[in-house]
CSV table of C-alpha atoms in Angstrom, one decimal:
chain,number,residue,atom,x,y,z
A,4,MET,CA,58.2,30.9,-21.8
A,5,MET,CA,60.9,29.1,-24.0
A,6,SER,CA,60.4,25.2,-24.2
A,7,PHE,CA,63.8,24.3,-22.2
A,8,ASP,CA,63.1,27.5,-19.7
A,9,ARG,CA,59.7,25.9,-18.9
A,10,LEU,CA,62.1,22.3,-18.5
A,11,GLN,CA,64.7,24.1,-16.3
A,12,GLU,CA,62.1,25.6,-14.1
A,13,LYS,CA,60.1,21.7,-13.6
A,14,ILE,CA,63.5,20.4,-12.9
A,15,ASP,CA,64.1,22.8,-10.3
A,16,ALA,CA,60.4,22.8,-8.8
A,17,MET,CA,61.2,19.3,-8.5
A,18,GLN,CA,64.8,19.5,-7.4
A,19,ASN,CA,65.2,16.4,-10.0
A,20,PRO,CA,67.0,16.5,-13.4
A,21,THR,CA,66.1,13.2,-14.2
A,22,VAL,CA,64.1,12.4,-17.7
A,23,VAL,CA,62.4,8.6,-17.6
A,24,GLY,CA,62.9,6.9,-20.7
A,25,LEU,CA,59.7,5.3,-21.4
A,26,ASP,CA,61.0,2.1,-23.7
A,27,PRO,CA,58.1,-0.4,-23.4
A,28,ASP,CA,60.2,-3.8,-24.9
A,29,LEU,CA,57.4,-6.2,-24.2
A,30,GLY,CA,60.1,-8.1,-21.6
A,31,ASN,CA,59.9,-5.2,-19.2
A,32,ILE,CA,56.2,-5.3,-18.9
A,33,PRO,CA,55.0,-7.7,-15.7
A,34,PRO,CA,53.8,-11.0,-17.7
A,35,GLN,CA,50.3,-10.9,-15.9
A,36,MET,CA,49.7,-7.5,-17.6
A,37,LEU,CA,50.6,-8.6,-21.0
A,38,GLU,CA,48.7,-11.9,-20.3
A,39,LYS,CA,45.4,-10.0,-19.7
A,40,HIS,CA,45.4,-8.3,-22.6
A,41,VAL,CA,46.3,-11.2,-24.8
A,42,ALA,CA,43.4,-13.1,-23.3
A,43,GLU,CA,41.0,-10.0,-24.5
A,44,LYS,CA,42.5,-9.5,-27.9
A,45,GLY,CA,44.3,-12.6,-28.7
A,46,GLU,CA,48.2,-12.8,-29.9
A,47,THR,CA,48.1,-9.8,-31.1
A,48,LEU,CA,49.8,-6.3,-31.9
A,49,GLU,CA,46.6,-4.4,-30.6
A,50,ALA,CA,47.0,-6.7,-27.4
A,51,ALA,CA,50.3,-5.8,-27.1
A,52,ALA,CA,49.9,-2.0,-27.7
A,53,SER,CA,47.2,-2.0,-25.3
A,54,ALA,CA,49.4,-3.6,-22.5
A,55,VAL,CA,52.1,-0.8,-23.3
A,56,CYS,CA,49.5,1.6,-22.8
A,57,GLU,CA,48.6,0.5,-19.5
A,58,PHE,CA,52.2,0.1,-18.6
A,59,ASN,CA,53.1,3.2,-19.2
A,60,PHE,CA,50.2,5.0,-17.9
A,61,GLY,CA,51.0,3.3,-14.6
A,62,LEU,CA,54.4,4.4,-14.4
A,63,ILE,CA,53.3,8.2,-15.3
A,64,ASP,CA,51.1,8.0,-12.3
A,65,ALA,CA,53.7,6.5,-10.0
A,66,LEU,CA,56.4,9.1,-11.3
A,67,CYS,CA,54.7,12.1,-12.2
A,68,ASP,CA,55.5,14.2,-8.9
A,69,VAL,CA,58.6,12.8,-8.4
A,70,VAL,CA,60.5,13.7,-12.2
A,71,PRO,CA,60.0,16.5,-14.5
A,72,ALA,CA,60.1,14.8,-17.7
A,73,VAL,CA,59.7,11.3,-19.7
A,74,LYS,CA,61.2,10.3,-23.0
A,75,PRO,CA,58.9,7.8,-25.0
A,76,GLN,CA,61.4,5.9,-27.5
A,77,SER,CA,59.3,5.9,-30.6
A,78,ALA,CA,60.8,2.6,-31.8
A,79,PHE,CA,59.2,-0.1,-29.3
A,80,PHE,CA,55.9,1.7,-30.4
A,81,GLU,CA,56.7,1.5,-33.9
A,82,LEU,CA,57.6,-2.2,-33.6
A,83,LEU,CA,53.8,-2.5,-32.7
A,84,GLY,CA,53.0,-1.3,-36.0
A,85,PRO,CA,49.9,1.0,-36.2
A,86,SER,CA,48.6,0.3,-32.9
A,87,GLY,CA,52.0,0.9,-31.1
A,88,VAL,CA,51.9,4.6,-33.2
A,89,LEU,CA,48.5,5.1,-31.4
A,90,ALA,CA,50.0,4.0,-28.1
A,91,LEU,CA,52.9,6.5,-28.3
A,92,LYS,CA,50.4,9.2,-28.8
A,93,GLN,CA,48.2,8.1,-25.9
A,94,THR,CA,51.3,7.8,-23.9
A,95,CYS,CA,52.5,11.5,-24.9
A,96,ASP,CA,49.2,12.8,-24.4
A,97,TYR,CA,48.8,11.2,-20.9
A,98,ALA,CA,52.1,12.3,-19.7
A,99,LYS,CA,51.1,15.9,-20.5
A,100,GLU,CA,48.1,15.7,-19.0
A,101,LYS,CA,50.0,14.9,-15.8
A,102,GLY,CA,52.1,17.9,-16.4
A,103,LEU,CA,55.4,16.2,-17.4
A,104,TYR,CA,57.6,17.7,-20.2
A,105,VAL,CA,57.8,15.2,-23.0
A,106,ILE,CA,60.5,14.3,-25.0
A,107,CYS,CA,60.0,11.9,-28.2
A,108,ASP,CA,63.3,9.9,-28.9
A,109,GLY,CA,62.6,9.6,-32.6
A,110,LYS,CA,66.3,10.7,-34.0
A,111,ARG,CA,64.1,12.0,-36.9
A,112,ASN,CA,65.9,13.9,-39.9
A,113,ASP,CA,66.0,14.2,-43.4
A,114,ILE,CA,66.6,16.8,-46.5
A,115,ASP,CA,64.7,20.1,-46.1
A,116,SER,CA,60.9,19.2,-47.4
A,117,THR,CA,61.0,15.8,-45.4
A,118,ALA,CA,62.4,17.5,-42.3
A,119,GLN,CA,59.9,19.9,-42.9
A,120,ALA,CA,57.4,16.8,-42.3
A,121,TYR,CA,58.9,15.3,-39.4
A,122,ALA,CA,58.7,18.5,-37.4
A,123,GLY,CA,55.5,19.2,-38.4
A,124,ALA,CA,54.7,15.9,-37.2
A,125,TYR,CA,56.0,15.9,-33.7
A,126,LEU,CA,56.5,19.4,-32.5
A,127,GLY,CA,53.8,21.4,-35.2
A,128,THR,CA,50.6,21.0,-37.0
A,129,VAL,CA,49.4,19.6,-40.5
A,130,LYS,CA,46.3,21.1,-42.3
A,131,VAL,CA,43.3,18.8,-43.1
A,132,GLY,CA,41.3,21.2,-45.1
A,133,SER,CA,40.6,24.3,-43.2
A,134,ALA,CA,41.8,22.6,-39.7
A,135,GLU,CA,45.1,22.7,-38.3
A,136,LEU,CA,45.7,19.6,-36.3
A,137,PHE,CA,48.7,18.8,-33.8
A,138,PRO,CA,49.5,15.1,-34.8
A,139,PHE,CA,51.9,14.3,-31.9
A,140,ASP,CA,52.3,17.8,-30.0
A,141,VAL,CA,55.3,16.7,-27.8
A,142,ASP,CA,57.7,19.2,-26.2
A,143,ALA,CA,60.6,18.0,-27.7
A,144,LEU,CA,62.3,15.7,-30.4
A,145,THR,CA,65.5,14.1,-30.6
A,146,VAL,CA,67.1,14.6,-34.1
A,147,SER,CA,70.2,13.4,-36.2
A,148,ALA,CA,72.4,16.5,-37.3
A,149,TYR,CA,74.4,14.6,-39.7
A,150,LEU,CA,72.6,15.8,-42.8
A,151,GLY,CA,73.8,19.6,-41.8
A,152,SER,CA,71.7,22.8,-41.3
A,153,ASP,CA,69.4,22.4,-44.1
A,154,GLY,CA,68.0,19.2,-42.0
A,155,ILE,CA,67.8,21.2,-38.9
A,156,LYS,CA,66.4,24.3,-39.6
A,157,PRO,CA,63.0,23.3,-40.4
A,158,PHE,CA,62.9,21.8,-36.9
A,159,ILE,CA,64.2,24.7,-35.2
A,160,ASP,CA,61.8,27.1,-37.1
A,161,MET,CA,58.8,24.8,-35.9
A,162,SER,CA,60.2,24.9,-32.9
A,163,ALA,CA,60.2,28.7,-32.6
A,164,LYS,CA,56.7,28.5,-33.7
A,165,TYR,CA,55.0,26.0,-31.3
A,166,ASP,CA,57.6,26.8,-28.6
A,167,LYS,CA,59.3,23.5,-28.9
A,168,ALA,CA,62.8,22.3,-28.7
A,169,VAL,CA,65.1,19.7,-30.2
A,170,PHE,CA,67.8,17.8,-29.1
A,171,ALA,CA,70.5,17.0,-31.9
A,172,LEU,CA,72.8,13.8,-31.5
A,173,VAL,CA,76.5,15.3,-30.7
A,174,LYS,CA,78.4,12.8,-28.7
A,175,THR,CA,76.4,9.3,-28.3
A,176,SER,CA,76.5,6.8,-25.8
A,177,ASN,CA,77.1,3.7,-27.2
A,178,PRO,CA,80.5,1.8,-27.7
A,179,SER,CA,80.8,2.4,-31.6
A,180,SER,CA,80.4,6.2,-31.5
A,181,GLY,CA,83.7,6.9,-31.7
A,182,GLU,CA,84.3,5.2,-35.2
A,183,LEU,CA,82.3,8.1,-36.7
A,184,GLN,CA,82.0,10.9,-34.1
A,185,ASP,CA,85.5,10.9,-33.0
A,186,LYS,CA,87.2,11.4,-36.6
A,187,ARG,CA,89.0,14.4,-37.1
A,188,ILE,CA,88.1,17.2,-39.2
A,189,GLY,CA,91.2,19.5,-39.2
A,190,SER,CA,92.0,20.6,-35.5
A,191,GLN,CA,88.7,19.3,-34.0
A,192,THR,CA,86.5,15.9,-33.8
A,193,LEU,CA,83.2,15.7,-35.9
A,194,TYR,CA,81.1,15.6,-32.6
A,195,THR,CA,82.8,19.2,-31.8
A,196,ALA,CA,81.8,20.4,-35.2
A,197,VAL,CA,78.3,19.4,-35.0
A,198,GLY,CA,77.9,20.9,-31.6
A,199,ASP,CA,79.5,24.1,-32.8
A,200,LEU,CA,77.2,24.2,-35.6
A,201,MET,CA,74.0,23.2,-33.5
A,202,GLN,CA,74.9,26.2,-31.5
A,203,GLU,CA,75.8,28.8,-34.3
A,204,ILE,CA,72.3,28.1,-36.1
A,205,SER,CA,70.3,28.3,-33.3
A,206,ALA,CA,71.9,31.4,-31.6
A,207,GLY,CA,69.1,33.4,-32.3
A,208,THR,CA,66.5,31.6,-30.0
A,209,ILE,CA,68.1,31.8,-26.4
A,210,GLY,CA,65.9,31.8,-23.8
A,211,LYS,CA,65.8,33.6,-20.2
A,212,TYR,CA,68.2,30.9,-18.8
A,213,GLY,CA,70.8,31.2,-21.5
A,214,TYR,CA,70.1,28.3,-23.5
A,215,SER,CA,68.8,27.7,-27.3
A,216,ARG,CA,66.0,25.9,-29.0
A,217,VAL,CA,68.5,23.2,-29.8
A,218,GLY,CA,70.0,21.0,-27.4
A,219,ALA,CA,72.3,18.3,-27.6
A,220,VAL,CA,72.4,14.5,-26.9
A,221,VAL,CA,75.7,13.7,-25.2
A,222,GLY,CA,76.6,10.4,-23.2
A,223,ALA,CA,77.4,10.2,-19.9
A,224,THR,CA,79.3,7.2,-20.9
A,225,TYR,CA,82.2,9.7,-22.1
A,226,PRO,CA,82.8,11.9,-19.5
A,227,GLU,CA,85.8,13.5,-20.4
A,228,GLU,CA,84.0,14.6,-23.8
A,229,MET,CA,80.8,15.5,-21.9
A,230,GLU,CA,83.2,18.1,-19.9
A,231,PHE,CA,84.7,19.5,-22.8
A,232,LEU,CA,81.5,20.0,-24.6
A,233,ARG,CA,79.5,21.5,-21.4
A,234,ASP,CA,82.5,24.2,-21.3
A,235,ARG,CA,82.6,24.9,-24.9
A,236,LEU,CA,78.6,24.9,-25.8
A,237,ARG,CA,77.5,27.3,-23.3
A,238,SER,CA,74.2,28.0,-24.3
A,239,THR,CA,73.4,24.3,-25.5
A,240,PHE,CA,70.9,22.3,-23.2
A,241,PHE,CA,72.4,18.9,-22.5
A,242,LEU,CA,70.1,15.4,-22.9
A,243,VAL,CA,72.5,12.8,-21.1
A,244,PRO,CA,71.9,9.2,-21.9
A,245,GLY,CA,73.9,6.4,-20.6
A,246,TYR,CA,73.6,6.5,-16.8
A,247,GLY,CA,72.7,3.3,-15.1
A,248,ALA,CA,72.3,0.4,-17.0
A,249,GLN,CA,74.8,1.8,-19.7
A,250,GLY,CA,77.5,2.3,-17.0
A,251,GLY,CA,77.3,5.6,-16.4
A,252,SER,CA,77.5,7.2,-13.2
A,253,ALA,CA,76.0,10.1,-11.4
A,254,ALA,CA,79.5,11.6,-10.9
A,255,GLU,CA,80.1,11.0,-14.6
A,256,ALA,CA,76.6,12.6,-15.3
A,257,ALA,CA,77.0,15.6,-13.0
A,258,LYS,CA,79.9,16.7,-15.6
A,259,ALA,CA,77.0,18.0,-18.3
A,260,PHE,CA,75.9,20.6,-16.1
A,261,ASP,CA,77.1,24.2,-15.8
A,262,LYS,CA,78.7,26.0,-13.1
A,263,ASN,CA,74.9,26.7,-11.7
A,264,GLY,CA,73.7,22.9,-11.6
A,265,CYS,CA,71.7,23.9,-14.3
A,266,GLY,CA,71.4,23.1,-18.2
A,267,ALA,CA,70.9,19.3,-18.7
A,268,ILE,CA,68.7,16.6,-17.6
A,269,VAL,CA,69.9,12.6,-17.3
A,270,ASN,CA,68.0,9.9,-18.7
A,271,SER,CA,67.3,6.2,-17.1
A,272,SER,CA,65.0,3.8,-18.9
A,273,ARG,CA,65.4,0.5,-18.0
A,274,GLY,CA,67.1,1.2,-14.8
A,275,ILE,CA,63.6,2.4,-13.8
A,276,ILE,CA,60.9,1.3,-15.6
A,277,ALA,CA,62.3,-2.4,-15.4
A,278,ALA,CA,63.4,-2.2,-12.1
A,279,TRP,CA,60.5,-4.8,-10.7
A,280,LYS,CA,62.6,-7.3,-12.3
A,281,LYS,CA,65.1,-6.5,-9.3
A,282,SER,CA,62.9,-6.1,-6.8
A,283,GLY,CA,60.1,-8.7,-7.7
A,284,GLY,CA,57.4,-6.2,-6.3
A,285,ASP,CA,55.1,-4.1,-8.0
A,286,TYR,CA,56.4,-2.2,-10.8
A,287,GLN,CA,54.8,1.2,-10.0
A,288,SER,CA,56.1,0.9,-6.5
A,289,ALA,CA,59.6,-0.5,-7.9
A,290,ALA,CA,60.1,2.4,-10.5
A,291,ARG,CA,59.0,5.3,-7.8
A,292,GLU,CA,61.6,4.1,-5.7
A,293,GLU,CA,64.5,3.7,-8.0
A,294,ALA,CA,63.5,7.0,-9.6
A,295,LEU,CA,63.8,8.7,-6.1
A,296,ARG,CA,67.3,6.7,-5.3
A,297,MET,CA,68.4,8.1,-8.7
A,298,ARG,CA,67.0,11.6,-7.8
A,299,ASP,CA,69.2,11.7,-4.6
A,300,GLU,CA,72.3,10.2,-6.1
A,301,LEU,CA,72.3,13.0,-8.9
A,302,ARG,CA,71.5,15.8,-6.3
A,303,ASN,CA,74.3,14.7,-4.3
A,304,ALA,CA,76.8,14.4,-7.3
A,305,ILE,CA,75.7,17.8,-8.7
A,306,GLY,CA,75.6,19.8,-5.0
A,307,LYS,CA,72.9,22.0,-6.5
A,308,TYR,CA,69.8,20.7,-4.3
C-alpha cells in the first residue's frame, strides 16, 4: 500500500487529521526532567539528548492512540550534536513501534548525487559491505523543491522503492514566505509553478486514494492560497503547518482538505508538546488534552467525522 494511502487510513481510523510536531526545544521540557539528566551526566549535550528522548517517548505514549502521526523536527535534535542525532533516530524508531506514521521535518535537498544521499539516509538504505542498512527509515521527509526536478527525483525514486513519501515546500506558513514564493513567473506565482512541477513529476506514483508520493507543505496562515492550491493540485496530499501558535485557525486549515474531507494532515507543535506550560499540570496529560481539543476542532471544521 502506498505511503499516503497508509497515512489516510490511519487518519480515518482515528478520525483525526492531526500530526504532532516534536520540536524538543529544551525550554519545552519540564525543568525537573532536564535537571534529572543533568544530575546524572552533567551539563552536557548527552544529558540534554537523554532528556529529549524521555520527553519524546512520554509524548508518544500519551498520544499514540489519539493522533495518527508525529513530525520530529531535525533542527532541534541536530542542535545537540551527535547525541541529538541519535535521539532523533531513537524517537523515530519508538514512534514507529507505537504504530505512528513518522514524518521527519528535515527540509533536505541538493544536487542529484547529494539528494540521492539524503534520500537514502531518511527514506532508503546504505550498503556497508554486503549489508543493506536503514539509517533513519521514516515514512516521509520534508524537502525543498527549489532546485527543480533533478533535486526531487532521487527522493521520488527512493520513495517508490521503499514505499515512502515526501512533502515538498510549496507555500510555507512563515510571514516572509511571500518575498520569494509570491513572485510572479509570467501569469502565475512561483509557489504555483512549484506545486505544478511537483504534481507533474510525481504523476506516475498515484495511490488508491488518488494521491501521489509527493505531497505539499502549504501553510494554514495563507487560507486563500491554500484553497487555490487544493483546487489545483488534486493529486497532492497536503501537510499543513501554521495552525495554533502561528495563528492559523481550524476553519482555515480545513481548506486544505478535498471535498471528501481527505488529502491533508494538520500540524501542531508547541501548542501540544508545551501545553503543560499553560495548564501547569503533567506534560503528558496536558498534551493529550490539547490533542483531543484540536482533533474535535478540526472534525467540526472539516465536517467529515
